[in-house]
Every structure is written in C-alpha cells, then in structure tokens.
Short mmCIF file of N, CA and C in Angstrom, two decimals:
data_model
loop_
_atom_site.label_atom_id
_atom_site.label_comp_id
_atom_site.label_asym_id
_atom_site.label_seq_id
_atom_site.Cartn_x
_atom_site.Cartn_y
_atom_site.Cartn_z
N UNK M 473 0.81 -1.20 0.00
CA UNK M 473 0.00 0.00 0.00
C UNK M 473 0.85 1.27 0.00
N UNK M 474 2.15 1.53 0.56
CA UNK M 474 2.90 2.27 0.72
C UNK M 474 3.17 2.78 -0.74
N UNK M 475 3.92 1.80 -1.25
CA UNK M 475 3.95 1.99 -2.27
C UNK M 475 3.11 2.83 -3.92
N UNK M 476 1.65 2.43 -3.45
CA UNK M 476 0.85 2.88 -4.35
C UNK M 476 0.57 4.43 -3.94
N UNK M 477 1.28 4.58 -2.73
CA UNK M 477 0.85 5.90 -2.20
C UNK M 477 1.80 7.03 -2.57
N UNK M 478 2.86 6.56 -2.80
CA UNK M 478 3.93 6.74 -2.84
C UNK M 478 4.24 7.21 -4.43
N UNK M 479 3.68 6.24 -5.28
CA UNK M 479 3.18 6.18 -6.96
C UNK M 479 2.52 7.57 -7.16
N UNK M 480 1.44 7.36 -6.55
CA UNK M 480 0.36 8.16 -6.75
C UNK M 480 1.02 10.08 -6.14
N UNK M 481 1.93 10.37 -5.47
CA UNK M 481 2.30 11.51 -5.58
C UNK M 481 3.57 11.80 -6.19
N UNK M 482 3.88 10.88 -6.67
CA UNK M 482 4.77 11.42 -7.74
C UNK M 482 4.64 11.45 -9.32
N UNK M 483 3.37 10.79 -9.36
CA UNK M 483 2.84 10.56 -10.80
C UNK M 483 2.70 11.62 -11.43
N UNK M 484 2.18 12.61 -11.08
CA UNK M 484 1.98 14.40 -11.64
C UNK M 484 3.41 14.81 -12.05
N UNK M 485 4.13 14.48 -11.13
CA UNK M 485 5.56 15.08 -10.92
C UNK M 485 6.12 15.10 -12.71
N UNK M 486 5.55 13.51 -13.18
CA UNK M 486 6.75 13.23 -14.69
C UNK M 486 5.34 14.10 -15.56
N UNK M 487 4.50 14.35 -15.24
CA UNK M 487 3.18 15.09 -16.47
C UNK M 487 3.69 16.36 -16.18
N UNK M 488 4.42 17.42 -15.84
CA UNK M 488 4.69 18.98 -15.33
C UNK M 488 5.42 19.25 -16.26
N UNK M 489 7.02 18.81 -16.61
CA UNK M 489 7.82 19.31 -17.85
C UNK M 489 6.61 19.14 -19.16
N UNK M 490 5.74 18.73 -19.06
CA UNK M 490 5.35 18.17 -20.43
C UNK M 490 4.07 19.80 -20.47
N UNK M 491 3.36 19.73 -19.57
CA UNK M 491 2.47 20.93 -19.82
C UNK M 491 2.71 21.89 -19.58
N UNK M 492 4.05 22.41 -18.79
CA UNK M 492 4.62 23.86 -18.15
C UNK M 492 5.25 24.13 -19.44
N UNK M 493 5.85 23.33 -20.87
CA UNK M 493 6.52 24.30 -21.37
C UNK M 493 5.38 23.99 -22.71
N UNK M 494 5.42 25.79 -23.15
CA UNK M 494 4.98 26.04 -25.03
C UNK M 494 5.76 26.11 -25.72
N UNK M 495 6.66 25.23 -26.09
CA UNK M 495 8.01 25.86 -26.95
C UNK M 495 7.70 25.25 -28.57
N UNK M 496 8.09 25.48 -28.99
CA UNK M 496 7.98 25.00 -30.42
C UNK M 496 9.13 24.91 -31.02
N UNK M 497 10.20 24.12 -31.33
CA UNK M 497 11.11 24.21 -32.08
C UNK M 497 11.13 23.82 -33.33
N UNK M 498 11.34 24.53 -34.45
CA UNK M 498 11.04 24.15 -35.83
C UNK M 498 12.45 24.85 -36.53
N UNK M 499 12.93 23.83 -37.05
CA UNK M 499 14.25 23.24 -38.00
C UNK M 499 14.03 24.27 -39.20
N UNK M 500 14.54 25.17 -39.63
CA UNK M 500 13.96 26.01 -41.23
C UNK M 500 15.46 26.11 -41.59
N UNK M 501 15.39 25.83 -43.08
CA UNK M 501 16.35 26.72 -43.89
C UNK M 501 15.99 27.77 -44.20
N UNK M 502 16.68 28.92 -45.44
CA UNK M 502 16.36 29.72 -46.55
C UNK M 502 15.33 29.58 -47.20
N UNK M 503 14.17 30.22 -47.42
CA UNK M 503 13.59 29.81 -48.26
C UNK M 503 12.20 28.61 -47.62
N UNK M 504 12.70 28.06 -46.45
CA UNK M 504 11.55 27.28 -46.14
C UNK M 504 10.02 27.23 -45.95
N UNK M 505 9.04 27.10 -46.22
CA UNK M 505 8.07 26.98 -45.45
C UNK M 505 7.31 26.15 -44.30
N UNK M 506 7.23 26.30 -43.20
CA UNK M 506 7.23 25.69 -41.69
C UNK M 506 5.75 25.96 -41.30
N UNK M 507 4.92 25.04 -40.91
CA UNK M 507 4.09 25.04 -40.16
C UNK M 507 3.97 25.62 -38.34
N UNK M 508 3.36 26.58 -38.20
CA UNK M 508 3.79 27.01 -36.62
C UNK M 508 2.12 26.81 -36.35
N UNK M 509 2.31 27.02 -34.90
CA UNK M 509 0.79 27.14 -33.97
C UNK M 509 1.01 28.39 -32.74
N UNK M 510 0.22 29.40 -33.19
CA UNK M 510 0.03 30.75 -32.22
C UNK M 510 -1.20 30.43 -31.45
N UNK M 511 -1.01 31.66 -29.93
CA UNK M 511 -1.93 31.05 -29.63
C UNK M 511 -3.17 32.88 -29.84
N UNK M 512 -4.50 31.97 -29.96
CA UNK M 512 -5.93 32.42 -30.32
C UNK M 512 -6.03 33.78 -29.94
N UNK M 513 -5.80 34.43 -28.12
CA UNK M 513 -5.71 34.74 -27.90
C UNK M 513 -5.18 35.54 -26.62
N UNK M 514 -4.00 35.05 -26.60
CA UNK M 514 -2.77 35.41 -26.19
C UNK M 514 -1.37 35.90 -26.93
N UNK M 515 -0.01 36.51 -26.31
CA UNK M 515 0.67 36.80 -27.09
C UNK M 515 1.71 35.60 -27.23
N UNK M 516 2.11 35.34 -28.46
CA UNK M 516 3.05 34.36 -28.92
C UNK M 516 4.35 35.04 -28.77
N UNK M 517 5.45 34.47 -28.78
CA UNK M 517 6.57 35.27 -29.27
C UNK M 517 7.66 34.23 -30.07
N UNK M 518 8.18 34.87 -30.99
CA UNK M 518 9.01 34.27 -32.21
C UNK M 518 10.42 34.54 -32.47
N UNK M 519 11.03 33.63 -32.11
CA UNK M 519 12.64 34.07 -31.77
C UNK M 519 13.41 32.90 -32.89
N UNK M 520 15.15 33.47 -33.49
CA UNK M 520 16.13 32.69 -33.58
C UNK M 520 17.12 32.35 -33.06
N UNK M 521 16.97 31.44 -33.08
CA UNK M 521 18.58 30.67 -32.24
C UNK M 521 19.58 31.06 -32.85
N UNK M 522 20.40 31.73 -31.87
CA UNK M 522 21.62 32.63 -32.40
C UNK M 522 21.14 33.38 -33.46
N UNK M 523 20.48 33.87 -33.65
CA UNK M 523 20.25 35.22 -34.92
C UNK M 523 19.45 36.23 -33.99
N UNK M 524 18.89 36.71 -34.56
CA UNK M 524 17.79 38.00 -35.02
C UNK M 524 17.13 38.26 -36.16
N UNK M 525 15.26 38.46 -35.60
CA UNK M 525 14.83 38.56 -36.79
C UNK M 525 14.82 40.09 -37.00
N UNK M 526 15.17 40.38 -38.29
CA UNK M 526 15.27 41.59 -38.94
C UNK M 526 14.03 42.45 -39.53
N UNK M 527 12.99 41.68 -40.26
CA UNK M 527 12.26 42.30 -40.43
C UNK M 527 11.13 40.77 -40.97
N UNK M 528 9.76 41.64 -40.54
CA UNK M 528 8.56 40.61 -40.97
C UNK M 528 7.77 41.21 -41.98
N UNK M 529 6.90 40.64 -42.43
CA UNK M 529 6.04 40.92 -43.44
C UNK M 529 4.73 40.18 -44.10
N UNK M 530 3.73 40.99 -44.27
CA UNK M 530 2.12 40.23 -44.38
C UNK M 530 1.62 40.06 -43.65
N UNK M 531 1.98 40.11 -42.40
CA UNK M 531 1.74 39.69 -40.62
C UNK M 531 0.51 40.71 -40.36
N UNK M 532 0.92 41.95 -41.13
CA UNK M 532 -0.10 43.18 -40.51
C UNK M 532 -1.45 42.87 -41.08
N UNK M 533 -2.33 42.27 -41.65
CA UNK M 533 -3.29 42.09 -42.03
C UNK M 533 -3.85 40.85 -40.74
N UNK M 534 -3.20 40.17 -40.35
CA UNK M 534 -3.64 39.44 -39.29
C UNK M 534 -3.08 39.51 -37.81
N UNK M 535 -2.26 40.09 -37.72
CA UNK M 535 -1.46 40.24 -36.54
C UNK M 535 -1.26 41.73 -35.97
N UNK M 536 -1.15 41.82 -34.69
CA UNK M 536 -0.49 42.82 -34.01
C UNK M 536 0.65 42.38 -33.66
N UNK M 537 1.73 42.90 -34.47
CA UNK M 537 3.08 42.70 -33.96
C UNK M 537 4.01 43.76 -33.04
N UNK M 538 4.98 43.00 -32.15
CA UNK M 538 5.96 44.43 -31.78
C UNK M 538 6.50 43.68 -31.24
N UNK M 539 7.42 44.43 -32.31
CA UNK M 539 9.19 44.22 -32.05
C UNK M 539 9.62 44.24 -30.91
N UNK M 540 10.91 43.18 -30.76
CA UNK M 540 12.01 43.71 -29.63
C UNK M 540 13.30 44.02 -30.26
N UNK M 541 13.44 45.40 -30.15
CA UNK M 541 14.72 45.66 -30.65
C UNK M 541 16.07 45.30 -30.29
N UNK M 542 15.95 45.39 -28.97
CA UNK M 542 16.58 44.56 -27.87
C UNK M 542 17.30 43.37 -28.27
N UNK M 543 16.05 42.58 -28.48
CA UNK M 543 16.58 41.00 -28.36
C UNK M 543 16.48 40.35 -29.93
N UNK M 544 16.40 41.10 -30.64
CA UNK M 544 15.63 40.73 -31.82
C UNK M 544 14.72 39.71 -32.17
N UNK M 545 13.50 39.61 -31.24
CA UNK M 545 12.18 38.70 -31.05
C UNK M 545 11.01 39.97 -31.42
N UNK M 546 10.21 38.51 -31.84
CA UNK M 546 8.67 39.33 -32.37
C UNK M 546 8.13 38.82 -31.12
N UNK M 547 7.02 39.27 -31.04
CA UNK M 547 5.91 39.30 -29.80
C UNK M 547 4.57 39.38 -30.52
N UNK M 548 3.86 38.36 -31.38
CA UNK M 548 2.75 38.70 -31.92
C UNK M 548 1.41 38.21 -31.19
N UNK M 549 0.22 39.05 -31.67
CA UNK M 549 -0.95 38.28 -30.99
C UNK M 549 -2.31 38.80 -32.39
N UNK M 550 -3.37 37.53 -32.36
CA UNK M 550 -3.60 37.90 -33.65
C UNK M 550 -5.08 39.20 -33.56
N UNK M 551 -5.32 39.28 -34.57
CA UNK M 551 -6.21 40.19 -34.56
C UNK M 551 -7.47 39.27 -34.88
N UNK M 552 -8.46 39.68 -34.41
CA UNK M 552 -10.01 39.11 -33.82
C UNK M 552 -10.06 39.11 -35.42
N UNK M 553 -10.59 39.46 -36.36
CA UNK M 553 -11.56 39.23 -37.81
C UNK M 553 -9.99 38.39 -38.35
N UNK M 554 -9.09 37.77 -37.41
CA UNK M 554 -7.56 37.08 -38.26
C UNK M 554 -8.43 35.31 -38.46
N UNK M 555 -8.40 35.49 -39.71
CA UNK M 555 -8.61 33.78 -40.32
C UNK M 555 -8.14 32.75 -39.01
N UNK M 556 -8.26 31.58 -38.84
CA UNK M 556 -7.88 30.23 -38.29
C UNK M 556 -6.56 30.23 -38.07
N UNK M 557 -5.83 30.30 -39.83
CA UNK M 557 -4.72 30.01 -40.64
C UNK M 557 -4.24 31.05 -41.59
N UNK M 558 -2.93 31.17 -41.18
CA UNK M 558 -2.33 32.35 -42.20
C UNK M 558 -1.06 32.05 -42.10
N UNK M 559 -0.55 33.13 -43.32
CA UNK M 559 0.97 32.70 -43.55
C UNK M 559 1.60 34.04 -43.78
N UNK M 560 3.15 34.49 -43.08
CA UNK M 560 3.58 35.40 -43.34
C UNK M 560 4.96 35.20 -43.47
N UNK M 561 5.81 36.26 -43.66
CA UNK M 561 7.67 36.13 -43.84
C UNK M 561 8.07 36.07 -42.79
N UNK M 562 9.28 36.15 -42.63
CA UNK M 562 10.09 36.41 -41.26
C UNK M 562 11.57 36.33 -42.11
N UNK M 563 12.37 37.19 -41.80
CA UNK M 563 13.76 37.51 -42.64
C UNK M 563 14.65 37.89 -41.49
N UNK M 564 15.63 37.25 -41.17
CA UNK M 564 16.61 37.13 -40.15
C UNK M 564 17.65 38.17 -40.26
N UNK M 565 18.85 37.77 -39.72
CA UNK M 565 19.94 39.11 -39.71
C UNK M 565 20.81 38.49 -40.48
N UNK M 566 20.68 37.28 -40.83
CA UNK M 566 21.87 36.41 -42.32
C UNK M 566 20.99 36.41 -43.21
N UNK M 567 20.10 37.57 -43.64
CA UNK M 567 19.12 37.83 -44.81
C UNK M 567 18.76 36.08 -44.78
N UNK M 568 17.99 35.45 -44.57
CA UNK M 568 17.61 34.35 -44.58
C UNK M 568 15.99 34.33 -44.83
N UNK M 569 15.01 34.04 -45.53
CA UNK M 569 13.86 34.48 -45.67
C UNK M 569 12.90 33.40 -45.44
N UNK M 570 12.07 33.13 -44.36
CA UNK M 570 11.31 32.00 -43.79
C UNK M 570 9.91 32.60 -43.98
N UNK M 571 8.98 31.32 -44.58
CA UNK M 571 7.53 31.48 -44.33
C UNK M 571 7.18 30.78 -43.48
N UNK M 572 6.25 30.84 -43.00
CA UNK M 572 5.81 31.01 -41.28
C UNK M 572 4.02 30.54 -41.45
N UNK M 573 3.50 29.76 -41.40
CA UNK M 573 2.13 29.49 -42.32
C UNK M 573 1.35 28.86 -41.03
N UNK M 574 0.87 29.74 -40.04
CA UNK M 574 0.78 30.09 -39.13
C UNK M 574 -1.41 29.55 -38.30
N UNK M 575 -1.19 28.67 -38.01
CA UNK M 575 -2.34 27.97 -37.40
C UNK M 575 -2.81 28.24 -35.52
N UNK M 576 -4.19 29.04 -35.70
CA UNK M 576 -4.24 29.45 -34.49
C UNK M 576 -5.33 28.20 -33.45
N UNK M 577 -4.92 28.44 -32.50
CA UNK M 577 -5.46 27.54 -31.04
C UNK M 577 -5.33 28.07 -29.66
N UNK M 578 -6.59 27.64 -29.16
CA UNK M 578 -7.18 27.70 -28.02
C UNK M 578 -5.99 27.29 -26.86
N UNK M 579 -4.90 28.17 -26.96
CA UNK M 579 -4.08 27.65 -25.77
C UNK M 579 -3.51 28.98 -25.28
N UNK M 580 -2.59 29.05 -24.40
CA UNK M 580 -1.95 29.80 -23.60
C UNK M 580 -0.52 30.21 -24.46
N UNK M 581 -0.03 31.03 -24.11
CA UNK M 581 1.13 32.03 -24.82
C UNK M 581 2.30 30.84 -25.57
N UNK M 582 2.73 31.15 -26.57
CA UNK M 582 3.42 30.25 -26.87
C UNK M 582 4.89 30.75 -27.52
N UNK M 583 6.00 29.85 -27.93
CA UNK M 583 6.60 30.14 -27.98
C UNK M 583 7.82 29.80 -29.10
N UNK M 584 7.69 30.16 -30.31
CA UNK M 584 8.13 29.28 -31.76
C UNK M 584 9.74 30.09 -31.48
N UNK M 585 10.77 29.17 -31.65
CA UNK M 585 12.42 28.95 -31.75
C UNK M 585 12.43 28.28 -33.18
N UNK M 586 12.58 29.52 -34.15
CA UNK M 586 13.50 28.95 -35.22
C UNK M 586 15.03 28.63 -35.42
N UNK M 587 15.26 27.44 -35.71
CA UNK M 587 16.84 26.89 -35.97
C UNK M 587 17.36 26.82 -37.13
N UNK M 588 18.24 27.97 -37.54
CA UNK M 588 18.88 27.68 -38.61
C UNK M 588 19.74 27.06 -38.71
N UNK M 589 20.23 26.03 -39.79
CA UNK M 589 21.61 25.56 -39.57
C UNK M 589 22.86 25.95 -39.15
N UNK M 590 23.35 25.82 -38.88
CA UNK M 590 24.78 26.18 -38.41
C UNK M 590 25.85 26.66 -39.70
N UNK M 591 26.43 27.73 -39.41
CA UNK M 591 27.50 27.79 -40.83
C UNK M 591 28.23 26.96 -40.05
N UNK M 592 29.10 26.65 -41.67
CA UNK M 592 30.37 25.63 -41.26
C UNK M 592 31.53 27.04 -40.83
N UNK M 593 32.46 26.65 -39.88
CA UNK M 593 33.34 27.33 -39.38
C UNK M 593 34.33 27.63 -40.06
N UNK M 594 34.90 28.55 -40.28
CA UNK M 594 36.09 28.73 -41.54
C UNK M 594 36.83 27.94 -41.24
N UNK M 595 37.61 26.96 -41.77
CA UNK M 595 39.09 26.21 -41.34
C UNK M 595 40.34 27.43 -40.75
N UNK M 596 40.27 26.67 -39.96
CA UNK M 596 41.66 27.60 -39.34
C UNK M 596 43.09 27.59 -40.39
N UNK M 597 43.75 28.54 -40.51
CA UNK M 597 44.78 28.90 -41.56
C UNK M 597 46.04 27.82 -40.73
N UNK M 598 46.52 26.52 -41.77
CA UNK M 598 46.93 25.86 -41.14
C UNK M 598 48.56 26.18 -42.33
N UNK M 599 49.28 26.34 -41.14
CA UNK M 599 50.81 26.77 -42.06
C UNK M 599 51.68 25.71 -41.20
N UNK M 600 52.28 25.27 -41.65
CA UNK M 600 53.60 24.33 -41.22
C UNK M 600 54.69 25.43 -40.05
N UNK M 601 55.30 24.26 -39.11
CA UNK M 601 55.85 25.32 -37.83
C UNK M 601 57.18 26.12 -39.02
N UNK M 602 57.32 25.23 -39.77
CA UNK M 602 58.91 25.51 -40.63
C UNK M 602 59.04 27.06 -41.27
N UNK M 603 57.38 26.97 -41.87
CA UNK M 603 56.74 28.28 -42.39
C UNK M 603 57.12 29.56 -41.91
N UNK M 604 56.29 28.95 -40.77
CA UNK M 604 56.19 30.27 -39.36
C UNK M 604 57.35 31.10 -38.95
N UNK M 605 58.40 30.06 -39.21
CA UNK M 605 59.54 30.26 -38.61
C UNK M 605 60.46 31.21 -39.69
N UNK M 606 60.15 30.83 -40.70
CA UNK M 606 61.04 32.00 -41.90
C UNK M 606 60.46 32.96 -42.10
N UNK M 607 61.52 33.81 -42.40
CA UNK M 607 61.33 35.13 -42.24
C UNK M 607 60.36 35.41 -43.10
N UNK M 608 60.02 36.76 -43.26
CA UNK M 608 58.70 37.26 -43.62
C UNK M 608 58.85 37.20 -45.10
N UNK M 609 59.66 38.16 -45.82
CA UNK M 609 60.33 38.44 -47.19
C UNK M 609 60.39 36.72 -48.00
N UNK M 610 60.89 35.44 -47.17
CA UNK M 610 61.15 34.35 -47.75
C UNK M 610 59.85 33.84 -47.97
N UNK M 611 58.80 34.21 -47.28
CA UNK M 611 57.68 33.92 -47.29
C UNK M 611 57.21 34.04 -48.27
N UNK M 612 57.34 35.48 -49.01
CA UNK M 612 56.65 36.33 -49.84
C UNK M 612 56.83 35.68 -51.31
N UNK M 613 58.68 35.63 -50.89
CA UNK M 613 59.05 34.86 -52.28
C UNK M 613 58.74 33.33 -52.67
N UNK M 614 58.30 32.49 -51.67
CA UNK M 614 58.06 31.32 -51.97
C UNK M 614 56.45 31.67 -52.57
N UNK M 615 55.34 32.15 -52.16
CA UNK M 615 54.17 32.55 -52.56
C UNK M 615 53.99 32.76 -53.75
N UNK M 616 54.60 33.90 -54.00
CA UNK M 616 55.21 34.28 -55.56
C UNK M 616 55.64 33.22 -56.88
N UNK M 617 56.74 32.39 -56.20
CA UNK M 617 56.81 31.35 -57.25
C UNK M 617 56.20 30.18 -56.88
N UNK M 618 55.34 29.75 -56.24
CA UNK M 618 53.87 28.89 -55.97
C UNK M 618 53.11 29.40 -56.78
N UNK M 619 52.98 30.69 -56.98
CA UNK M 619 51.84 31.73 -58.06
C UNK M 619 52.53 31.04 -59.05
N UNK M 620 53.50 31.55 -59.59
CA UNK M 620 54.15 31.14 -60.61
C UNK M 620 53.89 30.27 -61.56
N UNK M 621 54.24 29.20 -60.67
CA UNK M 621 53.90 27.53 -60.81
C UNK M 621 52.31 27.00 -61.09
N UNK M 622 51.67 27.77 -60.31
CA UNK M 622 50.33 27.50 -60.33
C UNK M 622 50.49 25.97 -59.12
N UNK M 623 51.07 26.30 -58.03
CA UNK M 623 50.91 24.97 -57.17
C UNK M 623 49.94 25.44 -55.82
#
C-alpha cells in the first residue's frame, strides 16, 4: 500500500515538464516553409537561435506585432476578424527568408524557436611550424613562385 501511495504523488511530478513548457522548435532553412501554432488569444513570441529577426512581413493584415529591438524577437498576438490560418515572412539578420504558415489555437502564450543551420566554421589557416619560422620576405618569395607555378 505504501507503495501505491507513494506512486500516486509522484505521478503528476513526470506530467509537469510536459504541460509547463509552449516551446515550439522548428528546424527552417532559406527559403523554407514551416508550419507554426500561435496562440488564439494570447501573445506568442518568435525568436532565432543565435540570430535575429530583422524584419517581418504580411503579418499586418492578421497580426499585431511588436518588435524587440533589444533582443531581436517578435511578440505577436492575432487580430479578432484574423482567419484560423495564415501565412507570413520572417527575414533574419543572415538575410535568410522564412515562411511562417501560421495555425491558431485555443491555448496559452506560446513560444516558436527557429533553428537555422549552423554555418560551417572557416578552417583555421593551417601553415607548417617551418613556415612560421622563416622570415617574412622568404615567405613572400616562396608565394610568388607557388603563383608562378600554379601549385
């Protein structure tokens, strides 16, 4: 019996991460179009991972938007005569241009995280220690006849 008692108050405990968070994470490239869910009537807010969105668009026919200049997040909530379903831009700070095709519901504030891929990291400038070590001028001239050569 202990046991079931025991069950029984911690059972809520594993259902809490699951209904305390609205997050939405949705994967977009360039160019993508992504299904999101705002909520009906409350304010949503729309952020990138590691970016900033730069500027939106089409939104104003269904949405009240406002900016955070700050953080570069939208904060939208829709407007009462706003369709079910709508679709607008969203254009980041790596000019990146996302449609956003936007489905409303009966829930509490929510919270869409777009992920853009990751750039690849420049390769680090990899020179031999031997390189490093000669003088500057010998440098210049080995470069030169590498040009030369075409090597």
């Amino acid at each position: 019996m202990p046991v079931i008692k025991t069950l029984f108050c911690f059972l809520p405990m594993f259902f809490l991460p699951v209904c305390a968070w609205a997050l939405q994470t949705v994967h977009v490239e360039d160019g993508d179009t992504v299904s999101v869910t705002i909520s009906q009537s409350e304010t949503t807010r729309i952020a990138i991972k590691g970016g900033r969105i730069a500027k939106v668009w089409g939104a104003e026919a269904h949405l009240q938007v406002l900016p955070d200049t700050d953080s570069g997040e939208l904060f939208v909530t829709p407007l009462v005569e706003a369709p079910a379903s709508f679709s607008f831009f969203i254009r980041d700070s790596e000019q990146r241009t996302y449609t956003l095709q936007a489905a409303q519901a009966d829930s509490p504030s929510e919270t869409i995280l777009l992920v853009p891929p990751k750039r690849p990291e420049a390769p680090a400038a990899f020179m031999p220690v031997a390189l490093k070590n000669e003088p500057y001028v010998q440098r210049i001239k080995r470069l030169i006849k590498g040009m030369a050569r075409q090597q």
